[in-house]
Amino acid sequence: MKKIIFYILASLFCLPAQAQQQRFFGVIQDADGYTNVRDTNGTVIDKLLDNHVFVDWDAQKNHKKWHSVEYGTETGITKTYPNGNTHIGEIHKSRIHYLEDLPQLKKQPQSTDNYLVYANDTLTVEIGFRDFNLQRHSIVYDLDTGFVQSIDGCSDLIGIDNNIPNKEYESITIKYPAGILEFPTAYITHLYEPNQNNVVVALGKGNTLFISTQNSDGAGGYYAVWTVENYLVKSLFVLHDF
């Protein structure tokens, strides 16, 4: 139900795609380094540390003091669906900083349809896409329907609607003063139909960077937000099938 609400709100406000994805994704930037998560009775059930990405389902409800949020683990890969591993709670709206409020890297002129570059004076983020090549993948089809059942042993397919993908991520690279970070394969595989136009790169507290993308084949829509801390990939949050 909340995913449906998210989709309706984004449509009603007719926001540009980048603003849509930033408006709903929040992080904590608190003087204490964390904020408490409470249940509907006000009991503390968890805490979110600075730069922990979450979805604020009440982002449009300015009259509410306590916002319902959905979040995953601080490290690793979190998916809302399918096979989701998220948690639900409430935090005070004064603790929420949206991605749209954070400093952002600008898209550079050398960007193309298959190669995006975002940069500031010290950081460069490069995102590569490629055509989905059947020869590189193992595909299993459902014998009754002919739909794609799994790709490379994974049935948790994101960004497609039972069909062969057209595009996939090839690489994400961050160049910083002391070196280069190449994203591990696990953090970019099985995310299909990337949208080259809906990418945001924002700076968090300390040496933290957020890369947010909106992707879809028209039916299997999803958002992906990577968190990079101290030039290591810390987490991936996937809001799927909104």
PDB file of C-alpha atoms in Angstrom:
ATOM      1  CA  MET A   1       0.000   0.000   0.000  1.00  0.00           C
ATOM      2  CA  LYS A   2       2.781   2.431   0.867  1.00  0.00           C
ATOM      3  CA  LYS A   3       4.464   1.759  -2.474  1.00  0.00           C
ATOM      4  CA  ILE A   4       1.212   2.684  -4.216  1.00  0.00           C
ATOM      5  CA  ILE A   5       0.994   5.899  -2.187  1.00  0.00           C
ATOM      6  CA  PHE A   6       4.580   6.732  -3.174  1.00  0.00           C
ATOM      7  CA  TYR A   7       3.797   6.358  -6.869  1.00  0.00           C
ATOM      8  CA  ILE A   8       0.602   8.420  -6.673  1.00  0.00           C
ATOM      9  CA  LEU A   9       2.249  11.258  -4.765  1.00  0.00           C
ATOM     10  CA  ALA A  10       5.142  11.444  -7.185  1.00  0.00           C
ATOM     11  CA  SER A  11       2.692  11.661 -10.082  1.00  0.00           C
ATOM     12  CA  LEU A  12       0.390  14.208  -8.492  1.00  0.00           C
ATOM     13  CA  PHE A  13       3.153  16.647  -7.764  1.00  0.00           C
ATOM     14  CA  CYS A  14       4.438  16.361 -11.366  1.00  0.00           C
ATOM     15  CA  LEU A  15       8.004  16.822 -10.195  1.00  0.00           C
ATOM     16  CA  PRO A  16      11.036  16.382 -12.416  1.00  0.00           C
ATOM     17  CA  ALA A  17      12.343  12.838 -12.102  1.00  0.00           C
ATOM     18  CA  GLN A  18      15.405  13.818 -10.101  1.00  0.00           C
ATOM     19  CA  ALA A  19      13.359  15.787  -7.584  1.00  0.00           C
ATOM     20  CA  GLN A  20      10.950  12.885  -7.182  1.00  0.00           C
ATOM     21  CA  GLN A  21      13.596  10.437  -6.077  1.00  0.00           C
ATOM     22  CA  GLN A  22      15.322  12.920  -3.784  1.00  0.00           C
ATOM     23  CA  ARG A  23      12.132  14.061  -2.118  1.00  0.00           C
ATOM     24  CA  PHE A  24      11.402  10.651  -0.613  1.00  0.00           C
ATOM     25  CA  PHE A  25      14.874   9.440   0.287  1.00  0.00           C
ATOM     26  CA  GLY A  26      16.255  10.794   3.527  1.00  0.00           C
ATOM     27  CA  VAL A  27      19.318  10.463   5.732  1.00  0.00           C
ATOM     28  CA  ILE A  28      20.172  11.364   9.308  1.00  0.00           C
ATOM     29  CA  GLN A  29      22.647  14.137  10.054  1.00  0.00           C
ATOM     30  CA  ASP A  30      22.342  14.665  13.797  1.00  0.00           C
ATOM     31  CA  ALA A  31      24.682  16.325  16.297  1.00  0.00           C
ATOM     32  CA  ASP A  32      24.559  13.105  18.341  1.00  0.00           C
ATOM     33  CA  GLY A  33      25.448  11.009  15.309  1.00  0.00           C
ATOM     34  CA  TYR A  34      22.125   9.116  15.357  1.00  0.00           C
ATOM     35  CA  THR A  35      18.410   9.441  15.936  1.00  0.00           C
ATOM     36  CA  ASN A  36      15.962   7.086  17.636  1.00  0.00           C
ATOM     37  CA  VAL A  37      13.347   5.104  15.749  1.00  0.00           C
ATOM     38  CA  ARG A  38      10.058   4.625  17.594  1.00  0.00           C
ATOM     39  CA  ASP A  39       6.924   2.590  17.190  1.00  0.00           C
ATOM     40  CA  THR A  40       3.469   4.183  17.012  1.00  0.00           C
ATOM     41  CA  ASN A  41       3.311   4.181  20.825  1.00  0.00           C
ATOM     42  CA  GLY A  42       6.511   6.215  21.116  1.00  0.00           C
ATOM     43  CA  THR A  43       8.686   3.353  22.340  1.00  0.00           C
ATOM     44  CA  VAL A  44      12.264   3.373  21.041  1.00  0.00           C
ATOM     45  CA  ILE A  45      12.740   0.290  18.863  1.00  0.00           C
ATOM     46  CA  ASP A  46      15.910   1.122  16.941  1.00  0.00           C
ATOM     47  CA  LYS A  47      18.238   3.921  15.924  1.00  0.00           C
ATOM     48  CA  LEU A  48      19.498   5.269  12.633  1.00  0.00           C
ATOM     49  CA  LEU A  49      23.081   6.501  12.389  1.00  0.00           C
ATOM     50  CA  ASP A  50      24.219   9.476  10.338  1.00  0.00           C
ATOM     51  CA  ASN A  51      24.061   8.912   6.565  1.00  0.00           C
ATOM     52  CA  HIS A  52      21.784   5.857   6.882  1.00  0.00           C
ATOM     53  CA  VAL A  53      19.477   5.974   3.836  1.00  0.00           C
ATOM     54  CA  PHE A  54      15.730   5.434   4.315  1.00  0.00           C
ATOM     55  CA  VAL A  55      12.408   6.100   2.581  1.00  0.00           C
ATOM     56  CA  ASP A  56      10.202   8.752   4.204  1.00  0.00           C
ATOM     57  CA  TRP A  57       6.628   7.739   3.415  1.00  0.00           C
ATOM     58  CA  ASP A  58       5.321  10.961   4.986  1.00  0.00           C
ATOM     59  CA  ALA A  59       7.619  13.322   3.098  1.00  0.00           C
ATOM     60  CA  GLN A  60       4.679  15.282   1.681  1.00  0.00           C
ATOM     61  CA  LYS A  61       2.880  15.593   5.024  1.00  0.00           C
ATOM     62  CA  ASN A  62       4.363  18.790   6.416  1.00  0.00           C
ATOM     63  CA  HIS A  63       1.809  18.894   9.250  1.00  0.00           C
ATOM     64  CA  LYS A  64       3.102  15.627  10.747  1.00  0.00           C
ATOM     65  CA  LYS A  65       5.837  15.751  13.379  1.00  0.00           C
ATOM     66  CA  TRP A  66       6.552  12.033  13.285  1.00  0.00           C
ATOM     67  CA  HIS A  67       7.202  10.454   9.909  1.00  0.00           C
ATOM     68  CA  SER A  68       6.864   6.805   8.964  1.00  0.00           C
ATOM     69  CA  VAL A  69      10.133   5.540   7.515  1.00  0.00           C
ATOM     70  CA  GLU A  70      11.311   2.299   5.950  1.00  0.00           C
ATOM     71  CA  TYR A  71      14.952   1.331   6.165  1.00  0.00           C
ATOM     72  CA  GLY A  72      17.297  -1.610   5.912  1.00  0.00           C
ATOM     73  CA  THR A  73      20.631  -2.648   7.259  1.00  0.00           C
ATOM     74  CA  GLU A  74      23.390  -0.070   7.606  1.00  0.00           C
ATOM     75  CA  THR A  75      25.683  -2.149   5.404  1.00  0.00           C
ATOM     76  CA  GLY A  76      25.085  -4.561   2.547  1.00  0.00           C
ATOM     77  CA  ILE A  77      22.120  -4.749   0.178  1.00  0.00           C
ATOM     78  CA  THR A  78      18.548  -3.912   1.203  1.00  0.00           C
ATOM     79  CA  LYS A  79      15.493  -4.510  -0.975  1.00  0.00           C
ATOM     80  CA  THR A  80      11.921  -3.527  -0.235  1.00  0.00           C
ATOM     81  CA  TYR A  81      10.550  -6.172  -2.626  1.00  0.00           C
ATOM     82  CA  PRO A  82      10.759  -8.982  -3.563  1.00  0.00           C
ATOM     83  CA  ASN A  83      12.230 -10.833  -0.613  1.00  0.00           C
ATOM     84  CA  GLY A  84      12.476  -7.547   1.260  1.00  0.00           C
ATOM     85  CA  ASN A  85      14.575  -7.140   4.388  1.00  0.00           C
ATOM     86  CA  THR A  86      13.453  -3.723   5.621  1.00  0.00           C
ATOM     87  CA  HIS A  87      12.136  -2.319   8.909  1.00  0.00           C
ATOM     88  CA  ILE A  88       9.376   0.211   9.642  1.00  0.00           C
ATOM     89  CA  GLY A  89       9.316   2.876  12.347  1.00  0.00           C
ATOM     90  CA  GLU A  90       8.825   6.566  13.056  1.00  0.00           C
ATOM     91  CA  ILE A  91      11.330   9.382  13.471  1.00  0.00           C
ATOM     92  CA  HIS A  92      10.867  13.098  14.163  1.00  0.00           C
ATOM     93  CA  LYS A  93      10.797  15.158  10.971  1.00  0.00           C
ATOM     94  CA  SER A  94      13.372  17.584  12.386  1.00  0.00           C
ATOM     95  CA  ARG A  95      15.995  14.832  12.083  1.00  0.00           C
ATOM     96  CA  ILE A  96      15.388  14.158   8.386  1.00  0.00           C
ATOM     97  CA  HIS A  97      17.629  15.552   5.661  1.00  0.00           C
ATOM     98  CA  TYR A  98      16.494  14.778   2.122  1.00  0.00           C
ATOM     99  CA  LEU A  99      18.903  14.066  -0.694  1.00  0.00           C
ATOM    100  CA  GLU A 100      17.605  17.177  -2.447  1.00  0.00           C
ATOM    101  CA  ASP A 101      18.957  19.298   0.428  1.00  0.00           C
ATOM    102  CA  LEU A 102      22.519  17.958   0.164  1.00  0.00           C
ATOM    103  CA  PRO A 103      25.333  19.368  -1.995  1.00  0.00           C
ATOM    104  CA  GLN A 104      25.408  17.632  -5.370  1.00  0.00           C
ATOM    105  CA  LEU A 105      27.916  16.804  -8.062  1.00  0.00           C
ATOM    106  CA  LYS A 106      27.117  18.210 -11.494  1.00  0.00           C
ATOM    107  CA  LYS A 107      26.644  16.180 -14.660  1.00  0.00           C
ATOM    108  CA  GLN A 108      29.556  16.797 -17.017  1.00  0.00           C
ATOM    109  CA  PRO A 109      29.415  17.605 -20.762  1.00  0.00           C
ATOM    110  CA  GLN A 110      31.282  14.436 -21.778  1.00  0.00           C
ATOM    111  CA  SER A 111      28.372  12.281 -20.588  1.00  0.00           C
ATOM    112  CA  THR A 112      26.712  10.061 -23.203  1.00  0.00           C
ATOM    113  CA  ASP A 113      23.800   7.626 -23.260  1.00  0.00           C
ATOM    114  CA  ASN A 114      26.070   4.812 -22.060  1.00  0.00           C
ATOM    115  CA  TYR A 115      28.558   6.766 -19.963  1.00  0.00           C
ATOM    116  CA  LEU A 116      27.683   9.342 -17.303  1.00  0.00           C
ATOM    117  CA  VAL A 117      30.139  11.612 -15.515  1.00  0.00           C
ATOM    118  CA  TYR A 118      29.371  13.660 -12.383  1.00  0.00           C
ATOM    119  CA  ALA A 119      32.077  15.726 -10.739  1.00  0.00           C
ATOM    120  CA  ASN A 120      33.175  18.572  -8.498  1.00  0.00           C
ATOM    121  CA  ASP A 121      36.670  19.912  -7.837  1.00  0.00           C
ATOM    122  CA  THR A 122      37.887  16.770  -6.053  1.00  0.00           C
ATOM    123  CA  LEU A 123      35.550  13.884  -6.966  1.00  0.00           C
ATOM    124  CA  THR A 124      34.505  12.240 -10.220  1.00  0.00           C
ATOM    125  CA  VAL A 125      31.771   9.610 -10.493  1.00  0.00           C
ATOM    126  CA  GLU A 126      31.558   7.583 -13.702  1.00  0.00           C
ATOM    127  CA  ILE A 127      28.606   5.297 -14.418  1.00  0.00           C
ATOM    128  CA  GLY A 128      28.760   2.932 -17.372  1.00  0.00           C
ATOM    129  CA  PHE A 129      25.876   1.097 -19.059  1.00  0.00           C
ATOM    130  CA  ARG A 130      25.890  -1.590 -21.716  1.00  0.00           C
ATOM    131  CA  ASP A 131      23.466  -3.529 -23.860  1.00  0.00           C
ATOM    132  CA  PHE A 132      22.309  -6.787 -22.313  1.00  0.00           C
ATOM    133  CA  ASN A 133      24.135  -9.522 -24.226  1.00  0.00           C
ATOM    134  CA  LEU A 134      22.515 -12.949 -24.097  1.00  0.00           C
ATOM    135  CA  GLN A 135      25.889 -14.580 -24.717  1.00  0.00           C
ATOM    136  CA  ARG A 136      27.205 -13.276 -21.388  1.00  0.00           C
ATOM    137  CA  HIS A 137      24.316 -14.607 -19.325  1.00  0.00           C
ATOM    138  CA  SER A 138      22.551 -17.826 -18.407  1.00  0.00           C
ATOM    139  CA  ILE A 139      18.786 -17.444 -18.890  1.00  0.00           C
ATOM    140  CA  VAL A 140      16.118 -19.807 -17.549  1.00  0.00           C
ATOM    141  CA  TYR A 141      12.606 -19.499 -18.941  1.00  0.00           C
ATOM    142  CA  ASP A 142       9.292 -20.631 -17.507  1.00  0.00           C
ATOM    143  CA  LEU A 143       8.221 -23.526 -19.732  1.00  0.00           C
ATOM    144  CA  ASP A 144       4.522 -22.666 -19.535  1.00  0.00           C
ATOM    145  CA  THR A 145       4.601 -18.895 -20.066  1.00  0.00           C
ATOM    146  CA  GLY A 146       7.929 -18.347 -21.816  1.00  0.00           C
ATOM    147  CA  PHE A 147       8.743 -15.582 -19.329  1.00  0.00           C
ATOM    148  CA  VAL A 148      12.229 -15.125 -17.917  1.00  0.00           C
ATOM    149  CA  GLN A 149      12.470 -17.054 -14.652  1.00  0.00           C
ATOM    150  CA  SER A 150      16.071 -16.362 -13.688  1.00  0.00           C
ATOM    151  CA  ILE A 151      19.239 -14.715 -14.966  1.00  0.00           C
ATOM    152  CA  ASP A 152      22.616 -16.101 -13.917  1.00  0.00           C
ATOM    153  CA  GLY A 153      20.904 -18.115 -11.184  1.00  0.00           C
ATOM    154  CA  CYS A 154      19.045 -15.114  -9.740  1.00  0.00           C
ATOM    155  CA  SER A 155      15.232 -15.113  -9.749  1.00  0.00           C
ATOM    156  CA  ASP A 156      15.057 -11.847  -7.787  1.00  0.00           C
ATOM    157  CA  LEU A 157      14.985  -9.810 -10.994  1.00  0.00           C
ATOM    158  CA  ILE A 158      14.673  -6.035 -10.712  1.00  0.00           C
ATOM    159  CA  GLY A 159      13.778  -3.571 -13.446  1.00  0.00           C
ATOM    160  CA  ILE A 160      12.129  -5.973 -15.908  1.00  0.00           C
ATOM    161  CA  ASP A 161       8.680  -7.490 -16.245  1.00  0.00           C
ATOM    162  CA  ASN A 162       9.396 -11.117 -17.104  1.00  0.00           C
ATOM    163  CA  ASN A 163      11.247 -10.145 -20.285  1.00  0.00           C
ATOM    164  CA  ILE A 164      14.856 -10.077 -21.456  1.00  0.00           C
ATOM    165  CA  PRO A 165      16.515  -6.814 -20.315  1.00  0.00           C
ATOM    166  CA  ASN A 166      17.746  -4.307 -22.863  1.00  0.00           C
ATOM    167  CA  LYS A 167      20.338  -2.589 -20.670  1.00  0.00           C
ATOM    168  CA  GLU A 168      22.383  -3.285 -17.550  1.00  0.00           C
ATOM    169  CA  TYR A 169      25.004  -1.540 -15.446  1.00  0.00           C
ATOM    170  CA  GLU A 170      28.546  -2.111 -16.652  1.00  0.00           C
ATOM    171  CA  SER A 171      30.472  -0.250 -13.949  1.00  0.00           C
ATOM    172  CA  ILE A 172      30.432   2.518 -11.345  1.00  0.00           C
ATOM    173  CA  THR A 173      33.742   4.190 -10.599  1.00  0.00           C
ATOM    174  CA  ILE A 174      34.698   6.952  -8.170  1.00  0.00           C
ATOM    175  CA  LYS A 175      37.932   8.870  -8.634  1.00  0.00           C
ATOM    176  CA  TYR A 176      39.141  10.741  -5.565  1.00  0.00           C
ATOM    177  CA  PRO A 177      42.438  12.444  -4.638  1.00  0.00           C
ATOM    178  CA  ALA A 178      44.044   9.320  -3.153  1.00  0.00           C
ATOM    179  CA  GLY A 179      42.849   6.711  -5.622  1.00  0.00           C
ATOM    180  CA  ILE A 180      40.060   5.016  -7.581  1.00  0.00           C
ATOM    181  CA  LEU A 181      37.118   2.956  -6.319  1.00  0.00           C
ATOM    182  CA  GLU A 182      35.569   0.370  -8.625  1.00  0.00           C
ATOM    183  CA  PHE A 183      32.194  -0.843  -7.356  1.00  0.00           C
ATOM    184  CA  PRO A 184      32.140  -4.577  -6.525  1.00  0.00           C
ATOM    185  CA  THR A 185      30.140  -6.607  -9.016  1.00  0.00           C
ATOM    186  CA  ALA A 186      27.591  -7.638  -6.359  1.00  0.00           C
ATOM    187  CA  TYR A 187      26.439  -4.029  -6.030  1.00  0.00           C
ATOM    188  CA  ILE A 188      25.609  -3.486  -9.716  1.00  0.00           C
ATOM    189  CA  THR A 189      24.438  -6.879 -11.003  1.00  0.00           C
ATOM    190  CA  HIS A 190      20.769  -7.913 -11.349  1.00  0.00           C
ATOM    191  CA  LEU A 191      19.733  -4.247 -11.626  1.00  0.00           C
ATOM    192  CA  TYR A 192      18.317  -3.889 -15.110  1.00  0.00           C
ATOM    193  CA  GLU A 193      17.056  -1.142 -17.421  1.00  0.00           C
ATOM    194  CA  PRO A 194      19.044   1.747 -15.903  1.00  0.00           C
ATOM    195  CA  ASN A 195      17.716   5.188 -16.817  1.00  0.00           C
ATOM    196  CA  GLN A 196      20.528   7.491 -17.833  1.00  0.00           C
ATOM    197  CA  ASN A 197      18.433  10.622 -17.269  1.00  0.00           C
ATOM    198  CA  ASN A 198      17.425  10.099 -13.646  1.00  0.00           C
ATOM    199  CA  VAL A 199      20.683  10.080 -11.711  1.00  0.00           C
ATOM    200  CA  VAL A 200      21.606  12.172  -8.661  1.00  0.00           C
ATOM    201  CA  VAL A 201      24.983  12.256  -6.907  1.00  0.00           C
ATOM    202  CA  ALA A 202      24.878  13.931  -3.476  1.00  0.00           C
ATOM    203  CA  LEU A 203      27.408  14.528  -0.713  1.00  0.00           C
ATOM    204  CA  GLY A 204      26.651  13.460   2.855  1.00  0.00           C
ATOM    205  CA  LYS A 205      28.331  14.064   6.180  1.00  0.00           C
ATOM    206  CA  GLY A 206      32.062  13.341   6.264  1.00  0.00           C
ATOM    207  CA  ASN A 207      33.474  11.374   3.351  1.00  0.00           C
ATOM    208  CA  THR A 208      30.073  10.042   2.327  1.00  0.00           C
ATOM    209  CA  LEU A 209      28.586  10.009  -1.155  1.00  0.00           C
ATOM    210  CA  PHE A 210      25.107   8.973  -2.336  1.00  0.00           C
ATOM    211  CA  ILE A 211      24.336   7.845  -5.882  1.00  0.00           C
ATOM    212  CA  SER A 212      20.597   7.688  -6.536  1.00  0.00           C
ATOM    213  CA  THR A 213      19.020   6.352  -9.734  1.00  0.00           C
ATOM    214  CA  GLN A 214      15.507   5.731 -11.021  1.00  0.00           C
ATOM    215  CA  ASN A 215      15.199   2.780 -13.384  1.00  0.00           C
ATOM    216  CA  SER A 216      12.476   0.904 -15.249  1.00  0.00           C
ATOM    217  CA  ASP A 217      11.389  -0.966 -18.345  1.00  0.00           C
ATOM    218  CA  GLY A 218       8.026   0.739 -17.987  1.00  0.00           C
ATOM    219  CA  ALA A 219       6.548  -1.846 -15.616  1.00  0.00           C
ATOM    220  CA  GLY A 220       9.241  -3.005 -13.215  1.00  0.00           C
ATOM    221  CA  GLY A 221      10.127   0.396 -11.807  1.00  0.00           C
ATOM    222  CA  TYR A 222      12.635   0.779  -8.986  1.00  0.00           C
ATOM    223  CA  TYR A 223      14.972   3.237  -7.297  1.00  0.00           C
ATOM    224  CA  ALA A 224      18.524   2.387  -6.249  1.00  0.00           C
ATOM    225  CA  VAL A 225      20.606   4.391  -3.774  1.00  0.00           C
ATOM    226  CA  TRP A 226      24.249   3.480  -3.174  1.00  0.00           C
ATOM    227  CA  THR A 227      26.078   4.814  -0.113  1.00  0.00           C
ATOM    228  CA  VAL A 228      29.849   5.219  -0.342  1.00  0.00           C
ATOM    229  CA  GLU A 229      31.692   5.992   2.895  1.00  0.00           C
ATOM    230  CA  ASN A 230      35.425   6.679   3.100  1.00  0.00           C
ATOM    231  CA  TYR A 231      35.653   5.576  -0.536  1.00  0.00           C
ATOM    232  CA  LEU A 232      34.226   2.124   0.081  1.00  0.00           C
ATOM    233  CA  VAL A 233      30.789   0.930  -1.028  1.00  0.00           C
ATOM    234  CA  LYS A 234      28.825   0.651   2.195  1.00  0.00           C
ATOM    235  CA  SER A 235      25.270  -0.151   1.153  1.00  0.00           C
ATOM    236  CA  LEU A 236      22.679  -0.368  -1.599  1.00  0.00           C
ATOM    237  CA  PHE A 237      19.012   0.430  -0.941  1.00  0.00           C
ATOM    238  CA  VAL A 238      16.553  -0.743  -3.610  1.00  0.00           C
ATOM    239  CA  LEU A 239      12.973   0.532  -3.526  1.00  0.00           C
ATOM    240  CA  HIS A 240      11.309  -1.887  -5.900  1.00  0.00           C
ATOM    241  CA  ASP A 241       7.927  -2.058  -7.609  1.00  0.00           C
ATOM    242  CA  PHE A 242       6.607   1.260  -6.265  1.00  0.00           C
TER     243      PHE A 242
END
